[in-house]
Amino acid sequence: MISIYVEIYKAYTIATDTMIRLLQGQLFQEIIGFMGAKINGTLEPSRRLYFYSGHDNTIKTVFGMLGLGDFGGIAKTGSALILELHRGPQEGQHHVQVLYIDGGSKDLEPSFVNIPGCDFPCDFQLLSKMTEKYYNITDYESECQISP
């Protein structure tokens, strides 16, 4: 029964790139934008940390953007997805580390997540290029084919 539920869950969250784009594209665009601004020194206000709260489908959809649609099944209550921006060893080099906390585990220790097609940690520019098809939505009405 659980496997049927997981398949239904995937069908309404990450079945197509369009679904992923419309469900969480704007959120991920904001995250990538903040990271890019931090790298460029233009982030206002200049914060070191942002927190977002969401649901299990938020985590699942972001996993879908990262090419990890089958990762973790259904996110349990208390689960967290962490994206950390780090300076690389060379000037101008930045990496993103992705960690996941399974809310159903006893220790709640974060585990590193490897993004397919990207070394660990993932180069920021590469991650941005790999995920850009999921954001830059300028007109939700036309994207969702909503007529006035």
mmCIF file of N, CA and C in Angstrom:
data_model
loop_
_atom_site.group_PDB
_atom_site.id
_atom_site.type_symbol
_atom_site.label_atom_id
_atom_site.label_comp_id
_atom_site.label_asym_id
_atom_site.label_seq_id
_atom_site.Cartn_x
_atom_site.Cartn_y
_atom_site.Cartn_z
ATOM 1 N N MET A 1 0.820 -1.201 0.000
ATOM 2 C CA MET A 1 0.000 0.000 0.000
ATOM 3 C C MET A 1 0.863 1.265 0.000
ATOM 4 N N ILE A 2 1.966 1.222 0.751
ATOM 5 C CA ILE A 2 2.854 2.388 0.820
ATOM 6 C C ILE A 2 3.401 2.729 -0.560
ATOM 7 N N SER A 3 3.809 1.728 -1.342
ATOM 8 C CA SER A 3 4.387 2.003 -2.654
ATOM 9 C C SER A 3 3.375 2.658 -3.594
ATOM 10 N N ILE A 4 2.112 2.301 -3.488
ATOM 11 C CA ILE A 4 1.077 2.941 -4.305
ATOM 12 C C ILE A 4 0.948 4.406 -3.900
ATOM 13 N N TYR A 5 0.958 4.658 -2.603
ATOM 14 C CA TYR A 5 0.867 6.034 -2.119
ATOM 15 C C TYR A 5 2.065 6.854 -2.599
ATOM 16 N N VAL A 6 3.256 6.273 -2.559
ATOM 17 C CA VAL A 6 4.458 6.977 -3.013
ATOM 18 C C VAL A 6 4.338 7.328 -4.492
ATOM 19 N N GLU A 7 3.831 6.414 -5.292
ATOM 20 C CA GLU A 7 3.670 6.663 -6.726
ATOM 21 C C GLU A 7 2.638 7.766 -6.979
ATOM 22 N N ILE A 8 1.535 7.759 -6.254
ATOM 23 C CA ILE A 8 0.528 8.820 -6.382
ATOM 24 C C ILE A 8 1.126 10.151 -5.958
ATOM 25 N N TYR A 9 1.870 10.131 -4.872
ATOM 26 C CA TYR A 9 2.538 11.325 -4.350
ATOM 27 C C TYR A 9 3.485 11.912 -5.395
ATOM 28 N N LYS A 10 4.292 11.062 -6.020
ATOM 29 C CA LYS A 10 5.200 11.516 -7.070
ATOM 30 C C LYS A 10 4.418 12.077 -8.249
ATOM 31 N N ALA A 11 3.284 11.457 -8.576
ATOM 32 C CA ALA A 11 2.488 11.880 -9.722
ATOM 33 C C ALA A 11 1.940 13.298 -9.560
ATOM 34 N N TYR A 12 1.616 13.680 -8.345
ATOM 35 C CA TYR A 12 1.073 15.035 -8.193
ATOM 36 C C TYR A 12 2.116 16.056 -7.756
ATOM 37 N N THR A 13 3.359 15.659 -7.609
ATOM 38 C CA THR A 13 4.391 16.644 -7.253
ATOM 39 C C THR A 13 5.492 16.775 -8.296
ATOM 40 N N ILE A 14 5.974 15.662 -8.846
ATOM 41 C CA ILE A 14 7.149 15.744 -9.719
ATOM 42 C C ILE A 14 7.015 14.954 -11.015
ATOM 43 N N ALA A 15 5.804 14.715 -11.469
ATOM 44 C CA ALA A 15 5.603 13.891 -12.665
ATOM 45 C C ALA A 15 6.197 14.533 -13.916
ATOM 46 N N THR A 16 6.148 15.854 -14.000
ATOM 47 C CA THR A 16 6.684 16.544 -15.177
ATOM 48 C C THR A 16 7.496 17.756 -14.739
ATOM 49 N N ASP A 17 8.368 18.204 -15.626
ATOM 50 C CA ASP A 17 9.146 19.418 -15.352
ATOM 51 C C ASP A 17 8.233 20.625 -15.164
ATOM 52 N N THR A 18 7.121 20.661 -15.903
ATOM 53 C CA THR A 18 6.175 21.777 -15.775
ATOM 54 C C THR A 18 5.569 21.806 -14.379
ATOM 55 N N MET A 19 5.209 20.641 -13.851
ATOM 56 C CA MET A 19 4.649 20.594 -12.494
ATOM 57 C C MET A 19 5.669 21.099 -11.474
ATOM 58 N N ILE A 20 6.890 20.631 -11.596
ATOM 59 C CA ILE A 20 7.948 21.067 -10.680
ATOM 60 C C ILE A 20 8.124 22.571 -10.797
ATOM 61 N N ARG A 21 8.177 23.057 -12.017
ATOM 62 C CA ARG A 21 8.387 24.485 -12.286
ATOM 63 C C ARG A 21 7.287 25.343 -11.650
ATOM 64 N N LEU A 22 6.031 24.932 -11.825
ATOM 65 C CA LEU A 22 4.930 25.731 -11.309
ATOM 66 C C LEU A 22 4.752 25.592 -9.800
ATOM 67 N N LEU A 23 5.110 24.427 -9.241
ATOM 68 C CA LEU A 23 4.942 24.232 -7.801
ATOM 69 C C LEU A 23 6.023 24.940 -6.979
ATOM 70 N N GLN A 24 7.289 24.827 -7.389
ATOM 71 C CA GLN A 24 8.366 25.365 -6.551
ATOM 72 C C GLN A 24 9.396 26.186 -7.311
ATOM 73 N N GLY A 25 9.148 26.492 -8.575
ATOM 74 C CA GLY A 25 10.117 27.256 -9.363
ATOM 75 C C GLY A 25 10.444 28.605 -8.761
ATOM 76 N N GLN A 26 9.425 29.301 -8.303
ATOM 77 C CA GLN A 26 9.637 30.639 -7.747
ATOM 78 C C GLN A 26 10.463 30.577 -6.457
ATOM 79 N N LEU A 27 10.204 29.586 -5.621
ATOM 80 C CA LEU A 27 10.975 29.416 -4.394
ATOM 81 C C LEU A 27 12.448 29.165 -4.717
ATOM 82 N N PHE A 28 12.713 28.244 -5.638
ATOM 83 C CA PHE A 28 14.098 27.909 -5.955
ATOM 84 C C PHE A 28 14.790 29.077 -6.648
ATOM 85 N N GLN A 29 14.049 29.831 -7.450
ATOM 86 C CA GLN A 29 14.613 31.021 -8.084
ATOM 87 C C GLN A 29 15.069 32.022 -7.020
ATOM 88 N N GLU A 30 14.274 32.181 -5.980
ATOM 89 C CA GLU A 30 14.650 33.089 -4.897
ATOM 90 C C GLU A 30 15.910 32.587 -4.185
ATOM 91 N N ILE A 31 15.979 31.291 -3.916
ATOM 92 C CA ILE A 31 17.144 30.730 -3.230
ATOM 93 C C ILE A 31 18.404 30.927 -4.069
ATOM 94 N N ILE A 32 18.339 30.584 -5.354
ATOM 95 C CA ILE A 32 19.493 30.754 -6.255
ATOM 96 C C ILE A 32 19.846 32.237 -6.369
ATOM 97 N N GLY A 33 18.832 33.088 -6.437
ATOM 98 C CA GLY A 33 19.068 34.534 -6.517
ATOM 99 C C GLY A 33 19.779 35.073 -5.293
ATOM 100 N N PHE A 34 19.352 34.641 -4.107
ATOM 101 C CA PHE A 34 20.020 35.071 -2.872
ATOM 102 C C PHE A 34 21.464 34.581 -2.833
ATOM 103 N N MET A 35 21.685 33.343 -3.256
ATOM 104 C CA MET A 35 23.053 32.815 -3.277
ATOM 105 C C MET A 35 23.930 33.605 -4.249
ATOM 106 N N GLY A 36 23.391 33.877 -5.430
ATOM 107 C CA GLY A 36 24.142 34.667 -6.418
ATOM 108 C C GLY A 36 24.452 36.057 -5.912
ATOM 109 N N ALA A 37 23.492 36.691 -5.263
ATOM 110 C CA ALA A 37 23.710 38.026 -4.705
ATOM 111 C C ALA A 37 24.752 37.988 -3.583
ATOM 112 N N LYS A 38 24.740 36.944 -2.784
ATOM 113 C CA LYS A 38 25.738 36.795 -1.710
ATOM 114 C C LYS A 38 27.140 36.682 -2.317
ATOM 115 N N ILE A 39 27.254 35.890 -3.374
ATOM 116 C CA ILE A 39 28.538 35.730 -4.058
ATOM 117 C C ILE A 39 29.021 37.065 -4.610
ATOM 118 N N ASN A 40 28.110 37.829 -5.206
ATOM 119 C CA ASN A 40 28.466 39.103 -5.834
ATOM 120 C C ASN A 40 28.594 40.256 -4.843
ATOM 121 N N GLY A 41 28.248 40.024 -3.584
ATOM 122 C CA GLY A 41 28.315 41.088 -2.580
ATOM 123 C C GLY A 41 27.203 42.101 -2.697
ATOM 124 N N THR A 42 26.093 41.717 -3.328
ATOM 125 C CA THR A 42 24.975 42.650 -3.526
ATOM 126 C C THR A 42 23.731 42.272 -2.734
ATOM 127 N N LEU A 43 23.842 41.305 -1.846
ATOM 128 C CA LEU A 43 22.679 40.863 -1.087
ATOM 129 C C LEU A 43 22.299 41.923 -0.061
ATOM 130 N N GLU A 44 21.054 42.389 -0.126
ATOM 131 C CA GLU A 44 20.546 43.397 0.803
ATOM 132 C C GLU A 44 19.245 42.928 1.417
ATOM 133 N N PRO A 45 19.131 42.887 2.719
ATOM 134 C CA PRO A 45 20.230 43.041 3.673
ATOM 135 C C PRO A 45 21.164 41.838 3.588
ATOM 136 N N SER A 46 22.410 42.061 3.943
ATOM 137 C CA SER A 46 23.423 41.009 3.818
ATOM 138 C C SER A 46 23.289 39.997 4.954
ATOM 139 N N ARG A 47 22.487 38.990 4.721
ATOM 140 C CA ARG A 47 22.261 37.958 5.727
ATOM 141 C C ARG A 47 23.149 36.758 5.443
ATOM 142 N N ARG A 48 23.397 35.985 6.473
ATOM 143 C CA ARG A 48 24.182 34.765 6.328
ATOM 144 C C ARG A 48 23.300 33.525 6.270
ATOM 145 N N LEU A 49 22.028 33.696 6.614
ATOM 146 C CA LEU A 49 21.171 32.526 6.755
ATOM 147 C C LEU A 49 19.727 32.881 6.409
ATOM 148 N N TYR A 50 19.088 32.007 5.649
ATOM 149 C CA TYR A 50 17.670 32.129 5.345
ATOM 150 C C TYR A 50 16.992 30.821 5.727
ATOM 151 N N PHE A 51 15.823 30.923 6.311
ATOM 152 C CA PHE A 51 15.019 29.743 6.647
ATOM 153 C C PHE A 51 13.713 29.817 5.878
ATOM 154 N N TYR A 52 13.297 28.684 5.363
ATOM 155 C CA TYR A 52 12.001 28.561 4.715
ATOM 156 C C TYR A 52 11.283 27.395 5.365
ATOM 157 N N SER A 53 10.000 27.520 5.515
ATOM 158 C CA SER A 53 9.207 26.428 6.058
ATOM 159 C C SER A 53 8.233 25.991 4.983
ATOM 160 N N GLY A 54 8.056 24.692 4.847
ATOM 161 C CA GLY A 54 7.159 24.180 3.821
ATOM 162 C C GLY A 54 6.570 22.856 4.238
ATOM 163 N N HIS A 55 6.152 22.136 3.252
ATOM 164 C CA HIS A 55 5.506 20.839 3.467
ATOM 165 C C HIS A 55 6.334 19.733 2.844
ATOM 166 N N ASP A 56 5.861 18.519 2.991
ATOM 167 C CA ASP A 56 6.545 17.375 2.392
ATOM 168 C C ASP A 56 6.658 17.537 0.874
ATOM 169 N N ASN A 57 5.617 18.086 0.249
ATOM 170 C CA ASN A 57 5.693 18.246 -1.207
ATOM 171 C C ASN A 57 6.686 19.328 -1.617
ATOM 172 N N THR A 58 6.974 20.289 -0.736
ATOM 173 C CA THR A 58 8.007 21.283 -1.020
ATOM 174 C C THR A 58 9.362 20.593 -1.119
ATOM 175 N N ILE A 59 9.658 19.745 -0.153
ATOM 176 C CA ILE A 59 10.924 19.006 -0.153
ATOM 177 C C ILE A 59 10.986 18.092 -1.374
ATOM 178 N N LYS A 60 9.921 17.362 -1.642
ATOM 179 C CA LYS A 60 9.898 16.423 -2.766
ATOM 180 C C LYS A 60 10.119 17.146 -4.086
ATOM 181 N N THR A 61 9.491 18.306 -4.262
ATOM 182 C CA THR A 61 9.618 19.035 -5.514
ATOM 183 C C THR A 61 11.026 19.596 -5.685
ATOM 184 N N VAL A 62 11.629 20.096 -4.627
ATOM 185 C CA VAL A 62 13.016 20.577 -4.732
ATOM 186 C C VAL A 62 13.949 19.399 -5.034
ATOM 187 N N PHE A 63 13.708 18.246 -4.426
ATOM 188 C CA PHE A 63 14.484 17.051 -4.787
ATOM 189 C C PHE A 63 14.318 16.754 -6.280
ATOM 190 N N GLY A 64 13.100 16.897 -6.792
ATOM 191 C CA GLY A 64 12.859 16.691 -8.218
ATOM 192 C C GLY A 64 13.675 17.644 -9.069
ATOM 193 N N MET A 65 13.768 18.905 -8.669
ATOM 194 C CA MET A 65 14.586 19.888 -9.393
ATOM 195 C C MET A 65 16.048 19.480 -9.439
ATOM 196 N N LEU A 66 16.492 18.854 -8.364
ATOM 197 C CA LEU A 66 17.894 18.451 -8.255
ATOM 198 C C LEU A 66 18.161 17.097 -8.919
ATOM 199 N N GLY A 67 17.141 16.533 -9.569
ATOM 200 C CA GLY A 67 17.298 15.247 -10.231
ATOM 201 C C GLY A 67 17.222 14.071 -9.281
ATOM 202 N N LEU A 68 16.596 14.281 -8.125
ATOM 203 C CA LEU A 68 16.520 13.259 -7.081
ATOM 204 C C LEU A 68 15.080 12.875 -6.775
ATOM 205 N N GLY A 69 14.277 12.686 -7.803
ATOM 206 C CA GLY A 69 12.862 12.390 -7.613
ATOM 207 C C GLY A 69 12.564 11.161 -6.781
ATOM 208 N N ASP A 70 13.465 10.196 -6.798
ATOM 209 C CA ASP A 70 13.230 8.968 -6.028
ATOM 210 C C ASP A 70 13.889 8.998 -4.659
ATOM 211 N N PHE A 71 14.491 10.112 -4.300
ATOM 212 C CA PHE A 71 15.201 10.187 -3.028
ATOM 213 C C PHE A 71 14.228 10.263 -1.861
ATOM 214 N N GLY A 72 14.383 9.405 -0.904
ATOM 215 C CA GLY A 72 13.692 9.519 0.362
ATOM 216 C C GLY A 72 12.217 9.197 0.415
ATOM 217 N N GLY A 73 11.587 8.839 -0.685
ATOM 218 C CA GLY A 73 10.160 8.534 -0.627
ATOM 219 C C GLY A 73 9.348 9.751 -0.230
ATOM 220 N N ILE A 74 8.612 9.658 0.855
ATOM 221 C CA ILE A 74 7.783 10.759 1.344
ATOM 222 C C ILE A 74 8.476 11.392 2.543
ATOM 223 N N ALA A 75 8.630 12.706 2.501
ATOM 224 C CA ALA A 75 9.275 13.408 3.613
ATOM 225 C C ALA A 75 8.373 13.330 4.844
ATOM 226 N N LYS A 76 8.953 12.908 5.935
ATOM 227 C CA LYS A 76 8.201 12.779 7.187
ATOM 228 C C LYS A 76 8.174 14.118 7.927
ATOM 229 N N THR A 77 7.226 14.260 8.840
ATOM 230 C CA THR A 77 7.132 15.461 9.655
ATOM 231 C C THR A 77 8.469 15.727 10.328
ATOM 232 N N GLY A 78 8.910 16.967 10.279
ATOM 233 C CA GLY A 78 10.180 17.344 10.899
ATOM 234 C C GLY A 78 11.377 17.190 9.986
ATOM 235 N N SER A 79 11.154 16.755 8.749
ATOM 236 C CA SER A 79 12.261 16.624 7.799
ATOM 237 C C SER A 79 12.713 18.005 7.340
ATOM 238 N N ALA A 80 13.966 18.084 6.908
ATOM 239 C CA ALA A 80 14.510 19.362 6.456
ATOM 240 C C ALA A 80 15.467 19.145 5.300
ATOM 241 N N LEU A 81 15.438 20.068 4.372
ATOM 242 C CA LEU A 81 16.369 20.096 3.257
ATOM 243 C C LEU A 81 17.220 21.351 3.450
ATOM 244 N N ILE A 82 18.529 21.183 3.456
ATOM 245 C CA ILE A 82 19.445 22.283 3.744
ATOM 246 C C ILE A 82 20.334 22.504 2.530
ATOM 247 N N LEU A 83 20.396 23.735 2.056
ATOM 248 C CA LEU A 83 21.292 24.099 0.963
ATOM 249 C C LEU A 83 22.284 25.114 1.520
ATOM 250 N N GLU A 84 23.555 24.762 1.514
ATOM 251 C CA GLU A 84 24.595 25.616 2.080
ATOM 252 C C GLU A 84 25.503 26.117 0.960
ATOM 253 N N LEU A 85 25.768 27.413 0.950
ATOM 254 C CA LEU A 85 26.692 28.017 -0.004
ATOM 255 C C LEU A 85 28.049 28.151 0.675
ATOM 256 N N HIS A 86 29.097 27.655 0.008
ATOM 257 C CA HIS A 86 30.454 27.708 0.561
ATOM 258 C C HIS A 86 31.404 28.310 -0.460
ATOM 259 N N ARG A 87 32.399 29.051 0.021
ATOM 260 C CA ARG A 87 33.477 29.521 -0.842
ATOM 261 C C ARG A 87 34.388 28.348 -1.160
ATOM 262 N N GLY A 88 34.813 28.272 -2.404
ATOM 263 C CA GLY A 88 35.758 27.235 -2.802
ATOM 264 C C GLY A 88 37.181 27.653 -2.486
ATOM 265 N N PRO A 89 38.126 26.743 -2.687
ATOM 266 C CA PRO A 89 39.521 27.051 -2.376
ATOM 267 C C PRO A 89 40.139 28.093 -3.308
ATOM 268 N N GLN A 90 39.584 28.239 -4.513
ATOM 269 C CA GLN A 90 40.108 29.213 -5.459
ATOM 270 C C GLN A 90 39.236 30.460 -5.469
ATOM 271 N N GLU A 91 39.839 31.579 -5.780
ATOM 272 C CA GLU A 91 39.129 32.862 -5.854
ATOM 273 C C GLU A 91 37.957 32.769 -6.834
ATOM 274 N N GLY A 92 36.787 33.221 -6.405
ATOM 275 C CA GLY A 92 35.609 33.240 -7.254
ATOM 276 C C GLY A 92 34.895 31.903 -7.395
ATOM 277 N N GLN A 93 35.355 30.914 -6.684
ATOM 278 C CA GLN A 93 34.749 29.586 -6.768
ATOM 279 C C GLN A 93 33.797 29.386 -5.586
ATOM 280 N N HIS A 94 32.587 28.934 -5.872
ATOM 281 C CA HIS A 94 31.582 28.701 -4.830
ATOM 282 C C HIS A 94 30.889 27.374 -5.071
ATOM 283 N N HIS A 95 30.568 26.714 -3.979
ATOM 284 C CA HIS A 95 29.921 25.407 -4.042
ATOM 285 C C HIS A 95 28.662 25.397 -3.183
ATOM 286 N N VAL A 96 27.757 24.491 -3.535
ATOM 287 C CA VAL A 96 26.539 24.287 -2.759
ATOM 288 C C VAL A 96 26.558 22.861 -2.228
ATOM 289 N N GLN A 97 26.401 22.746 -0.931
ATOM 290 C CA GLN A 97 26.241 21.438 -0.295
ATOM 291 C C GLN A 97 24.773 21.259 0.028
ATOM 292 N N VAL A 98 24.254 20.088 -0.275
ATOM 293 C CA VAL A 98 22.862 19.780 0.029
ATOM 294 C C VAL A 98 22.851 18.706 1.105
ATOM 295 N N LEU A 99 22.087 18.952 2.147
ATOM 296 C CA LEU A 99 21.944 17.987 3.232
ATOM 297 C C LEU A 99 20.458 17.744 3.470
ATOM 298 N N TYR A 100 20.164 16.560 4.003
ATOM 299 C CA TYR A 100 18.785 16.200 4.284
ATOM 300 C C TYR A 100 18.696 15.619 5.692
ATOM 301 N N ILE A 101 17.706 16.080 6.425
ATOM 302 C CA ILE A 101 17.411 15.513 7.741
ATOM 303 C C ILE A 101 16.083 14.781 7.620
ATOM 304 N N ASP A 102 16.111 13.495 7.886
ATOM 305 C CA ASP A 102 14.903 12.674 7.844
ATOM 306 C C ASP A 102 14.185 12.815 9.177
ATOM 307 N N GLY A 103 13.021 13.445 9.147
ATOM 308 C CA GLY A 103 12.250 13.666 10.368
ATOM 309 C C GLY A 103 11.821 12.393 11.063
ATOM 310 N N GLY A 104 11.890 11.269 10.378
ATOM 311 C CA GLY A 104 11.505 10.001 10.980
ATOM 312 C C GLY A 104 12.661 9.256 11.623
ATOM 313 N N SER A 105 13.887 9.795 11.497
ATOM 314 C CA SER A 105 15.038 9.098 12.085
ATOM 315 C C SER A 105 15.153 9.432 13.568
ATOM 316 N N LYS A 106 15.790 8.557 14.314
ATOM 317 C CA LYS A 106 15.937 8.769 15.763
ATOM 318 C C LYS A 106 16.964 9.853 16.083
ATOM 319 N N ASP A 107 18.059 9.927 15.309
ATOM 320 C CA ASP A 107 19.127 10.870 15.639
ATOM 321 C C ASP A 107 18.983 12.239 14.971
ATOM 322 N N LEU A 108 18.169 12.337 13.927
ATOM 323 C CA LEU A 108 17.951 13.590 13.192
ATOM 324 C C LEU A 108 19.254 14.215 12.696
ATOM 325 N N GLU A 109 20.220 13.374 12.374
ATOM 326 C CA GLU A 109 21.497 13.849 11.856
ATOM 327 C C GLU A 109 21.362 14.152 10.362
ATOM 328 N N PRO A 110 21.905 15.281 9.909
ATOM 329 C CA PRO A 110 21.856 15.573 8.475
ATOM 330 C C PRO A 110 22.769 14.621 7.701
ATOM 331 N N SER A 111 22.308 14.231 6.517
ATOM 332 C CA SER A 111 23.141 13.409 5.638
ATOM 333 C C SER A 111 23.374 14.186 4.344
ATOM 334 N N PHE A 112 24.571 14.024 3.788
ATOM 335 C CA PHE A 112 24.910 14.702 2.549
ATOM 336 C C PHE A 112 24.140 14.089 1.392
ATOM 337 N N VAL A 113 23.732 14.938 0.462
ATOM 338 C CA VAL A 113 22.979 14.499 -0.710
ATOM 339 C C VAL A 113 23.818 14.813 -1.945
ATOM 340 N N ASN A 114 24.080 13.802 -2.750
ATOM 341 C CA ASN A 114 24.808 13.992 -4.001
ATOM 342 C C ASN A 114 23.828 14.295 -5.118
ATOM 343 N N ILE A 115 24.090 15.352 -5.860
ATOM 344 C CA ILE A 115 23.236 15.757 -6.970
ATOM 345 C C ILE A 115 23.751 15.085 -8.241
ATOM 346 N N PRO A 116 22.903 14.342 -8.942
ATOM 347 C CA PRO A 116 23.343 13.690 -10.182
ATOM 348 C C PRO A 116 23.891 14.715 -11.183
ATOM 349 N N GLY A 117 25.028 14.389 -11.784
ATOM 350 C CA GLY A 117 25.635 15.272 -12.776
ATOM 351 C C GLY A 117 26.463 16.384 -12.191
ATOM 352 N N CYS A 118 26.698 16.329 -10.890
ATOM 353 C CA CYS A 118 27.423 17.401 -10.211
ATOM 354 C C CYS A 118 28.327 16.773 -9.149
ATOM 355 N N ASP A 119 29.605 17.161 -9.147
ATOM 356 C CA ASP A 119 30.504 16.658 -8.103
ATOM 357 C C ASP A 119 30.034 17.152 -6.746
ATOM 358 N N PHE A 120 30.511 16.498 -5.700
ATOM 359 C CA PHE A 120 30.171 16.958 -4.351
ATOM 360 C C PHE A 120 31.374 17.677 -3.765
ATOM 361 N N PRO A 121 31.231 18.869 -3.243
ATOM 362 C CA PRO A 121 30.024 19.706 -3.315
ATOM 363 C C PRO A 121 29.828 20.246 -4.727
ATOM 364 N N CYS A 122 28.608 20.615 -5.045
ATOM 365 C CA CYS A 122 28.236 21.021 -6.399
ATOM 366 C C CYS A 122 28.642 22.474 -6.666
ATOM 367 N N ASP A 123 29.287 22.699 -7.799
ATOM 368 C CA ASP A 123 29.654 24.058 -8.194
ATOM 369 C C ASP A 123 28.388 24.904 -8.346
ATOM 370 N N PHE A 124 28.396 26.099 -7.771
ATOM 371 C CA PHE A 124 27.200 26.950 -7.789
ATOM 372 C C PHE A 124 26.741 27.245 -9.212
ATOM 373 N N GLN A 125 27.671 27.612 -10.093
ATOM 374 C CA GLN A 125 27.285 27.947 -11.471
ATOM 375 C C GLN A 125 26.668 26.745 -12.185
ATOM 376 N N LEU A 126 27.229 25.568 -11.954
ATOM 377 C CA LEU A 126 26.683 24.358 -12.562
ATOM 378 C C LEU A 126 25.280 24.056 -12.027
ATOM 379 N N LEU A 127 25.114 24.179 -10.724
ATOM 380 C CA LEU A 127 23.791 23.957 -10.131
ATOM 381 C C LEU A 127 22.772 24.940 -10.695
ATOM 382 N N SER A 128 23.173 26.179 -10.824
ATOM 383 C CA SER A 128 22.292 27.200 -11.375
ATOM 384 C C SER A 128 21.881 26.856 -12.800
ATOM 385 N N LYS A 129 22.837 26.423 -13.616
ATOM 386 C CA LYS A 129 22.536 26.036 -15.007
ATOM 387 C C LYS A 129 21.640 24.795 -15.066
ATOM 388 N N MET A 130 21.918 23.822 -14.193
ATOM 389 C CA MET A 130 21.143 22.572 -14.195
ATOM 390 C C MET A 130 19.680 22.793 -13.803
ATOM 391 N N THR A 131 19.420 23.801 -13.004
ATOM 392 C CA THR A 131 18.067 24.000 -12.470
ATOM 393 C C THR A 131 17.322 25.168 -13.099
ATOM 394 N N GLU A 132 17.969 25.949 -13.968
ATOM 395 C CA GLU A 132 17.326 27.161 -14.476
ATOM 396 C C GLU A 132 16.051 26.908 -15.270
ATOM 397 N N LYS A 133 15.878 25.726 -15.810
ATOM 398 C CA LYS A 133 14.650 25.437 -16.557
ATOM 399 C C LYS A 133 13.415 25.425 -15.657
ATOM 400 N N TYR A 134 13.622 25.407 -14.347
ATOM 401 C CA TYR A 134 12.506 25.338 -13.408
ATOM 402 C C TYR A 134 12.050 26.694 -12.884
ATOM 403 N N TYR A 135 12.729 27.750 -13.265
ATOM 404 C CA TYR A 135 12.293 29.058 -12.761
ATOM 405 C C TYR A 135 12.281 30.103 -13.866
ATOM 406 N N ASN A 136 12.208 31.361 -13.496
ATOM 407 C CA ASN A 136 12.024 32.491 -14.409
ATOM 408 C C ASN A 136 10.608 32.508 -14.981
ATOM 409 N N ILE A 137 9.648 32.263 -14.127
ATOM 410 C CA ILE A 137 8.244 32.347 -14.522
ATOM 411 C C ILE A 137 7.834 33.812 -14.397
ATOM 412 N N THR A 138 7.422 34.393 -15.498
ATOM 413 C CA THR A 138 7.040 35.804 -15.473
ATOM 414 C C THR A 138 5.527 35.998 -15.538
ATOM 415 N N ASP A 139 4.814 35.024 -16.071
ATOM 416 C CA ASP A 139 3.364 35.165 -16.226
ATOM 417 C C ASP A 139 2.679 33.841 -15.895
ATOM 418 N N TYR A 140 2.236 33.717 -14.646
ATOM 419 C CA TYR A 140 1.598 32.476 -14.206
ATOM 420 C C TYR A 140 0.320 32.182 -14.978
ATOM 421 N N GLU A 141 -0.428 33.216 -15.360
ATOM 422 C CA GLU A 141 -1.684 32.980 -16.081
ATOM 423 C C GLU A 141 -1.440 32.271 -17.404
ATOM 424 N N SER A 142 -0.439 32.723 -18.154
ATOM 425 C CA SER A 142 -0.176 32.048 -19.431
ATOM 426 C C SER A 142 0.508 30.702 -19.208
ATOM 427 N N GLU A 143 1.393 30.627 -18.225
ATOM 428 C CA GLU A 143 2.067 29.357 -17.923
ATOM 429 C C GLU A 143 1.050 28.283 -17.520
ATOM 430 N N CYS A 144 0.060 28.667 -16.736
ATOM 431 C CA CYS A 144 -0.949 27.715 -16.263
ATOM 432 C C CYS A 144 -2.136 27.616 -17.216
ATOM 433 N N GLN A 145 -2.077 28.363 -18.310
ATOM 434 C CA GLN A 145 -3.132 28.382 -19.322
ATOM 435 C C GLN A 145 -4.470 28.775 -18.714
ATOM 436 N N ILE A 146 -4.412 29.816 -17.898
ATOM 437 C CA ILE A 146 -5.625 30.350 -17.276
ATOM 438 C C ILE A 146 -6.133 31.488 -18.151
ATOM 439 N N SER A 147 -7.383 31.410 -18.556
ATOM 440 C CA SER A 147 -7.950 32.477 -19.369
ATOM 441 C C SER A 147 -8.826 33.363 -18.483
ATOM 442 N N PRO A 148 -8.776 34.683 -18.734
ATOM 443 C CA PRO A 148 -9.567 35.612 -17.901
ATOM 444 C C PRO A 148 -11.060 35.453 -18.060
#
